[in-house]
Amino acid sequence: MRTRFAPSPTGYLHIGSLRTALFVYLAAKSMDGKFILRIEDTDQSREVSGAVENLIKILDWIGINFDEGPHIDGGFGPYTQSQRVEIYNKYIQELLDKDEAYHCFCTPERLDSMRKEQQEKKQAPRYDRICRNLSKEEVLGRLSGGERYVIRQKMPLDGEIVVHDELRGDITFKCADMEDHVLIKSNGIPTYQFANVVDDHLMEITHVLRGDEWIASFPKNILLYKSFGWEAPKFAHLSLILNKEGGKLSKRQGDVAVEDYRAKGYLPESLLNFCVLMGWHPKDDNEILSLADMQEKFRIEDIGISPAVFDVEKLDYFNGYYIRQKPLEELVALCKPYLAENISKTSEERKKRDDFLKKVVALEQERMKKLSDIKEGTEFFFSEIEYESELLIWKKLTKEEVKNNLEKMAELLNEIQEGNWIKTSIEERVMAYLKAKDLKVGDYLWPMRVSLTGRKASPGPFEIADVLGKKESLERMKNAINKL
Ligand code: GLU
């Protein structure tokens, strides 16, 4: 069993391609097979420098590893199509010799006017096969005269072809609907249709999983295998991924690059878990899946064929889940790059407190949907806070009352020993007081919390006071009192 992921290097990894890569990888791993990376870069107008290195890097970060590819020789290389042109030349010659392909000398101008004419006559645009029956002598003459040409596949003129998709069963195509498409372009470079078949054969690929946009090419591919007399691999076409509105996922509508998700602080395990469910579902309905779980449970035949829906809220759900599962030390390390700017703004004293970052991160761990949330959510811990004094006012209280309440709280907190300054003891102290005097909780805790954070919404006052430490908490409360 051998599968391959065969991307065209575009400079970033599309989230849909990640889904394809994952399914291809899982197909191989679920059957103890080999997983191969092949770079399909024959469309040179799209070549982007560094794209292959980036691709390997991001897949490596995700945890999808190859057995063979441009970076790991498995004896089937080169694994990059632009380095295989000689191989394609040899095989196209074989097809020409077998009379399964032919030279076409039609100029782009002629093809244009042909298409226009077909459009006017409301016919399907299709090459009219004018070069299909040129005599050998004429072809040789025109070749030696240096005329530009492409090489086309000689398709059957009538009848039907039935192809078998592992997920959809048999699919029938009418040969009359298929044109003699180009196998080798006028610059000598093969098209996807040709290079892909030659490579899958030579690389001994047994299972092809690819997007369903290639279903239209499927009969052409199978006919090529037949022309060569090769056995075709098994094919499974993966359904399209649609956005929530039912449209195509496009770069314009937001992030489709896995690199962008990484930068925002989505974890590899979340992206994998999210992607695997776009078109596949575990039989036991347990949707939380590690890569190892997926390897164990995934079967090609269980892939669905209806379009998958891209739901970013689901991705956020998984990411929140995996963030909560992280050991704190690890999460702190993951959050650090997002906190770098905040850390640079904070006092030397706080920087030295080695539990400070841990406490900040622990406080957000439950809430975070992505690592980047840590920055905005915890900014008030690191630098001076600014807010309007009105924010300190709880409901119908007057300024005077709020001031008194804050003074009382500060007095109470000041009595707590530095060494005893932890959330539970702060909370016990304050709550015992409020209860004993039968005071309303909001009248005291709202101003206290705002004085510590400067925000309308934040975690509760006791845990924040704990993280800030006694000195900083009392200073902030004093500042608030002075504002009133
Ligand atoms: N290069 C093609 C793509 O990027 C590969 C399709 C296939 O897997 O055959 O869509």
XYZ file of C-alpha atoms and ligand atoms in Angstrom:
494
model
C 0.000 0.000 0.000
C 1.461 3.355 -1.081
C -0.312 6.730 -1.100
C 0.846 10.171 -2.019
C 0.067 13.786 -1.256
C 0.748 15.699 -4.463
C 0.387 19.428 -3.909
C 1.252 22.170 -6.321
C 3.453 24.568 -4.389
C 1.575 27.817 -3.844
C 3.551 29.236 -0.934
C 1.052 28.297 1.772
C -0.902 25.224 2.838
C -4.631 25.603 2.210
C -6.757 24.168 5.020
C -8.503 21.978 2.411
C -5.125 20.610 1.328
C -4.335 19.853 4.945
C -7.537 17.794 5.063
C -6.423 15.961 1.896
C -2.905 15.403 3.266
C -4.349 14.073 6.514
C -6.733 11.656 4.789
C -3.982 10.407 2.478
C -1.672 9.985 5.463
C -4.318 8.154 7.485
C -5.199 5.914 4.558
C -1.546 4.827 4.411
C -1.102 4.481 8.169
C -4.355 2.592 8.659
C -3.054 -0.052 6.275
C 0.628 -0.046 7.239
C 1.439 1.667 3.995
C 3.928 4.280 2.864
C 3.079 7.959 2.586
C 4.824 9.914 -0.139
C 5.182 13.606 -0.881
C 5.328 14.528 -4.542
C 5.639 18.119 -5.668
C 3.557 18.901 -8.747
C 5.244 22.010 -10.010
C 4.771 21.699 -13.748
C 2.614 24.805 -13.828
C 5.633 27.068 -13.627
C 3.736 30.323 -13.695
C 2.729 29.573 -10.110
C 6.118 28.654 -8.728
C 6.970 30.355 -5.445
C 10.440 30.179 -3.960
C 10.760 28.455 -0.600
C 7.282 26.965 -1.043
C 8.362 23.331 -0.737
C 10.452 23.952 2.384
C 7.516 25.812 3.925
C 5.144 23.024 3.102
C 7.348 20.388 4.674
C 7.867 22.605 7.706
C 4.197 23.244 8.362
C 3.241 19.586 7.910
C 6.045 18.622 10.235
C 4.696 21.083 12.826
C 1.248 19.534 12.430
C 2.727 16.079 12.969
C 2.201 14.600 9.518
C 5.424 12.910 8.501
C 6.344 11.452 5.164
C 8.085 8.183 4.408
C 9.416 9.466 1.087
C 9.618 12.810 -0.661
C 12.018 15.466 -1.953
C 13.596 15.463 1.520
C 13.607 11.672 2.116
C 14.743 9.461 -0.711
C 12.905 6.170 -0.922
C 14.302 5.070 -4.260
C 11.409 6.390 -6.353
C 12.724 9.919 -6.945
C 13.064 12.552 -8.036
C 9.907 13.506 -6.167
C 9.561 16.897 -7.823
C 7.935 16.893 -11.238
C 10.077 19.637 -12.736
C 13.040 17.303 -12.239
C 11.352 14.474 -14.117
C 10.971 15.975 -17.582
C 13.231 13.360 -19.195
C 11.078 10.622 -17.755
C 7.954 12.188 -19.231
C 9.690 12.540 -22.615
C 10.386 8.843 -22.650
C 6.824 7.903 -21.824
C 5.197 10.334 -24.224
C 7.315 8.790 -26.973
C 5.914 5.419 -26.025
C 2.369 6.739 -26.452
C 3.220 8.346 -29.787
C 4.730 5.065 -30.990
C 1.581 3.232 -29.935
C -0.524 5.791 -31.791
C -2.301 6.679 -28.547
C -1.200 10.318 -28.747
C -0.474 12.775 -31.543
C 1.276 16.034 -32.346
C -1.008 18.999 -32.743
C 0.316 22.069 -34.549
C -2.742 24.265 -34.173
C -1.746 27.787 -33.186
C -3.346 29.548 -30.207
C -5.014 31.934 -32.725
C -6.596 29.047 -34.600
C -7.821 27.470 -31.350
C -9.288 30.804 -30.300
C -11.276 31.294 -33.442
C -12.375 27.644 -33.310
C -13.698 28.187 -29.788
C -15.485 31.374 -30.768
C -17.174 29.626 -33.629
C -18.247 26.790 -31.322
C -19.638 29.292 -28.865
C -21.634 31.007 -31.584
C -23.056 27.692 -32.655
C -23.777 26.892 -28.992
C -21.535 23.840 -29.166
C -19.377 22.667 -26.275
C -15.884 24.127 -26.692
C -13.666 21.252 -27.679
C -10.608 20.684 -29.845
C -11.851 19.711 -33.309
C -9.142 17.067 -33.816
C -7.873 18.556 -37.039
C -4.333 17.270 -36.388
C -5.451 13.827 -35.292
C -5.118 12.281 -38.694
C -2.071 14.015 -40.146
C 0.160 11.640 -42.092
C 3.466 10.558 -40.536
C 5.340 12.385 -43.293
C 3.496 15.610 -42.682
C 4.163 15.424 -38.947
C 7.874 14.761 -39.489
C 8.072 17.573 -42.012
C 6.421 20.083 -39.696
C 8.556 18.964 -36.754
C 11.772 19.389 -38.693
C 10.479 22.742 -39.887
C 10.526 23.768 -36.223
C 6.780 24.331 -35.886
C 5.451 24.646 -32.334
C 3.260 21.781 -31.179
C 1.518 20.201 -28.263
C 0.897 16.478 -27.800
C -2.684 15.337 -27.321
C -4.221 12.137 -26.075
C -6.166 10.174 -28.673
C -9.504 9.577 -27.030
C -12.029 6.965 -28.173
C -14.526 8.639 -30.498
C -17.596 6.883 -29.184
C -18.820 4.420 -26.603
C -18.672 4.762 -22.848
C -16.075 4.384 -20.196
C -16.887 3.185 -16.708
C -14.529 4.132 -13.902
C -14.647 2.975 -10.314
C -14.383 5.278 -7.349
C -13.890 3.569 -3.985
C -16.495 5.831 -2.375
C -18.959 6.469 -5.179
C -18.897 3.150 -7.001
C -18.989 3.055 -10.803
C -19.225 6.294 -12.749
C -19.998 6.249 -16.490
C -18.690 8.822 -18.954
C -19.562 9.176 -22.650
C -16.388 9.204 -24.744
C -17.942 11.639 -27.187
C -18.017 14.233 -24.385
C -14.279 14.100 -23.829
C -11.791 16.021 -25.888
C -8.334 15.043 -27.063
C -6.710 16.963 -24.265
C -3.135 18.127 -24.046
C -0.556 15.843 -22.440
C 2.572 17.829 -23.284
C 2.430 21.596 -23.588
C 4.227 23.591 -26.294
C 7.065 24.339 -23.849
C 7.713 20.603 -23.515
C 6.301 20.440 -19.997
C 3.627 17.834 -19.248
C 0.164 18.711 -18.020
C -1.126 17.490 -14.681
C -3.077 14.760 -16.477
C 0.010 13.191 -17.952
C 2.654 13.704 -15.293
C 0.296 12.566 -12.563
C -0.454 9.216 -14.221
C 3.177 8.513 -15.155
C 4.337 9.353 -11.648
C 1.642 7.416 -9.831
C 2.588 4.402 -11.920
C 6.362 4.731 -11.531
C 6.090 5.506 -7.829
C 3.917 2.394 -7.433
C 1.058 4.303 -5.860
C -1.725 1.897 -4.952
C -4.351 4.347 -3.663
C -5.040 7.843 -4.970
C -7.051 10.111 -2.697
C -7.636 13.527 -4.217
C -10.216 16.306 -4.351
C -13.436 15.674 -6.234
C -12.640 18.533 -8.621
C -10.605 15.851 -10.396
C -13.554 13.548 -11.111
C -13.859 15.032 -14.608
C -10.240 13.994 -15.259
C -10.799 10.522 -13.895
C -11.818 8.795 -17.183
C -8.939 10.480 -19.029
C -6.521 9.153 -16.426
C -7.943 5.651 -16.651
C -7.713 5.744 -20.460
C -4.057 6.697 -20.159
C -3.393 3.731 -17.889
C -5.108 1.575 -20.503
C -3.045 3.050 -23.347
C 0.144 2.221 -21.471
C -1.163 -1.176 -20.463
C -0.659 -0.346 -16.789
C -2.832 -1.300 -13.869
C -4.466 1.803 -12.391
C -4.361 2.497 -8.652
C -7.578 2.615 -6.657
C -9.163 6.066 -6.580
C -11.171 7.847 -3.889
C -12.332 11.408 -4.528
C -12.767 13.588 -1.466
C -15.760 15.876 -1.261
C -15.433 19.607 -1.465
C -15.211 21.713 1.678
C -17.813 24.477 1.716
C -18.149 27.514 3.939
C -21.189 27.819 6.215
C -23.130 29.693 3.540
C -22.605 26.812 1.136
C -20.003 28.595 -1.001
C -16.434 27.718 -1.840
C -13.747 28.403 0.745
C -11.729 31.164 -0.764
C -8.754 33.133 0.354
C -10.761 36.331 0.355
C -13.281 35.134 2.940
C -10.785 34.852 5.734
C -8.057 32.533 6.610
C -7.537 29.438 4.572
C -3.778 29.201 5.112
C -2.775 26.786 7.848
C 0.153 29.125 8.533
C -2.338 31.855 9.515
C -4.085 29.520 11.942
C -0.748 28.631 13.435
C 0.131 32.302 13.867
C -3.155 32.944 15.677
C -2.409 30.193 18.136
C -4.300 27.155 16.948
C -2.625 23.956 18.096
C -1.681 21.137 15.712
C -3.904 18.686 17.589
C -6.930 20.988 17.161
C -6.343 21.509 13.440
C -5.969 17.767 12.903
C -9.028 16.906 14.954
C -11.038 19.565 13.142
C -9.865 18.485 9.676
C -10.425 14.784 10.137
C -14.122 15.382 10.814
C -14.598 17.210 7.524
C -15.702 14.188 5.542
C -15.121 11.366 7.980
C -16.736 10.356 11.246
C -15.677 7.734 13.794
C -18.109 4.874 14.208
C -18.221 5.321 18.007
C -19.137 9.034 17.614
C -16.317 10.084 19.921
C -15.184 13.249 18.190
C -12.128 13.953 20.319
C -9.369 12.227 18.393
C -5.616 12.255 18.670
C -3.567 11.419 15.608
C -2.994 7.949 17.059
C -6.768 7.461 17.532
C -7.344 8.519 13.955
C -4.733 6.090 12.682
C -6.447 3.309 14.493
C -10.015 4.148 13.491
C -9.704 5.583 9.970
C -10.817 3.493 6.990
C -10.983 4.764 3.414
C -14.405 3.206 2.898
C -15.847 5.285 5.751
C -15.100 8.610 4.050
C -18.316 10.490 3.261
C -19.128 11.930 -0.135
C -21.420 14.814 0.733
C -19.694 18.199 0.965
C -18.003 18.927 4.265
C -18.730 22.201 6.025
C -15.999 24.413 7.360
C -17.178 25.681 10.744
C -14.610 27.814 12.495
C -16.592 27.689 15.749
C -15.959 23.977 15.827
C -12.257 24.617 15.364
C -12.386 27.074 18.279
C -14.147 24.468 20.355
C -11.408 21.897 19.733
C -8.685 24.449 20.297
C -10.200 25.527 23.612
C -10.437 21.886 24.580
C -6.805 21.095 23.745
C -5.594 24.273 25.441
C -7.378 23.192 28.633
C -5.696 19.794 28.404
C -2.178 21.268 28.245
C 0.056 20.973 31.292
C 0.535 24.520 32.609
C 4.304 24.656 32.044
C 3.821 23.732 28.418
C 1.032 26.224 27.941
C 3.163 29.001 29.442
C 5.894 28.215 26.910
C 3.337 28.244 24.079
C 1.879 31.563 25.265
C 5.200 33.344 25.730
C 5.557 34.589 22.139
C 2.100 36.169 22.411
C 3.011 37.785 25.710
C 6.428 39.079 24.682
C 5.196 42.618 24.131
C 3.310 42.704 27.429
C 6.247 41.220 29.310
C 8.561 43.893 27.939
C 6.264 46.540 29.429
C 6.112 45.112 32.926
C 8.180 46.005 35.978
C 11.491 44.320 36.747
C 10.082 43.176 40.042
C 7.239 41.337 38.381
C 9.470 39.885 35.707
C 11.502 38.287 38.483
C 8.521 36.567 40.076
C 8.758 33.181 38.462
C 5.210 32.199 39.318
C 3.760 35.364 37.832
C 3.485 34.163 34.226
C 2.244 30.792 35.353
C -0.548 32.394 37.361
C -1.498 34.731 34.516
C -1.726 31.850 32.056
C -3.518 29.564 34.516
C -6.174 32.220 34.935
C -6.883 32.334 31.210
C -6.440 28.640 30.463
C -10.125 27.858 30.974
C -11.284 30.683 28.752
C -8.825 30.776 25.879
C -9.938 29.729 22.417
C -6.570 30.373 20.857
C -3.129 31.197 22.192
C -3.275 34.741 20.850
C -6.270 35.439 23.165
C -3.804 35.537 26.033
C -2.449 38.914 24.946
C -5.634 40.966 25.072
C -7.120 38.980 27.934
C -4.235 39.598 30.305
C -2.865 42.982 29.270
C -3.971 44.644 32.517
C -1.638 42.432 34.545
C 1.445 43.816 32.873
C 1.062 47.529 32.549
C -0.602 50.577 34.097
C -4.332 50.492 33.671
C -6.422 53.320 32.326
C -10.147 53.643 32.755
C -12.876 56.198 33.465
C -13.777 56.596 37.134
C -17.479 56.028 36.228
C -16.647 52.397 35.585
C -16.040 51.931 39.300
C -19.651 52.840 40.116
C -21.843 49.844 40.787
C -25.548 50.269 39.982
C -27.146 53.058 42.041
C -24.257 53.669 44.429
C -22.913 57.200 44.755
C -19.266 58.075 44.253
C -18.924 58.574 47.970
C -20.318 55.146 48.754
C -18.046 53.453 46.231
C -15.073 55.287 47.691
C -15.971 54.171 51.199
C -16.467 50.594 50.087
C -13.109 50.522 48.343
C -11.418 52.013 51.392
C -12.951 49.339 53.553
C -11.774 46.591 51.180
C -8.258 48.012 51.072
C -8.122 48.148 54.847
C -9.252 44.557 55.072
C -6.796 43.311 52.484
C -3.945 45.165 54.085
C -4.384 42.978 57.141
C -3.597 39.836 55.186
C 0.010 38.711 55.592
C 2.131 38.806 52.454
C 2.843 35.083 52.841
C -0.843 34.319 53.052
C -1.739 36.316 49.942
C -3.523 33.667 47.894
C -6.929 33.606 46.305
C -8.640 31.448 48.927
C -7.540 33.464 51.935
C -8.342 36.786 50.255
C -11.758 35.486 49.324
C -12.467 34.060 52.780
C -11.503 37.280 54.464
C -13.621 39.501 52.242
C -16.653 37.234 52.132
C -16.647 36.667 55.888
C -16.707 40.420 56.399
C -19.518 41.042 53.908
C -21.561 38.242 55.371
C -21.091 39.317 58.970
C -22.242 42.843 58.146
C -24.948 41.628 55.774
C -23.576 43.757 52.912
C -24.340 43.368 49.232
C -21.547 41.544 47.429
C -21.756 43.583 44.212
C -21.413 46.885 46.084
C -17.905 45.866 47.147
C -16.624 43.356 44.602
C -17.480 45.324 41.467
C -15.428 48.385 42.432
C -12.653 46.169 43.733
C -12.464 44.189 40.495
C -12.567 47.308 38.312
C -9.880 48.952 40.405
C -7.619 45.974 39.771
C -8.324 45.531 36.041
C -9.830 48.731 34.664
C -12.243 46.525 32.747
C -15.916 45.859 32.510
C -15.341 42.138 32.127
C -12.519 40.035 33.528
C -11.948 37.098 35.843
C -13.019 37.602 39.472
C -11.324 40.029 41.909
C -9.803 37.439 44.247
C -7.913 35.492 41.639
C -6.699 38.709 40.058
C -5.523 40.083 43.388
C -3.673 36.814 43.921
C -1.814 37.165 40.602
C -1.040 40.849 41.073
C 0.348 40.347 44.576
C -0.427 42.337 47.690
C 1.593 45.452 46.933
C 0.343 45.979 43.392
C -3.258 45.194 44.325
C -3.320 47.739 47.128
C -1.635 50.328 44.938
C -4.258 49.878 42.254
C -7.040 50.184 44.809
C -5.465 53.351 46.170
C -5.328 54.796 42.652
C -9.012 54.037 42.238
C -9.861 55.731 45.543
C -7.956 58.807 44.410
C -9.968 58.888 41.188
C -13.247 59.134 43.076
N -1.442 18.706 -7.888
C -2.819 18.357 -7.722
C -3.464 19.337 -6.770
O -2.757 20.076 -6.132
C -2.871 16.969 -7.147
C -4.152 16.261 -7.308
C -3.890 14.785 -7.033
O -3.722 14.445 -5.872
O -3.816 14.037 -7.993
O -4.659 19.410 -6.696
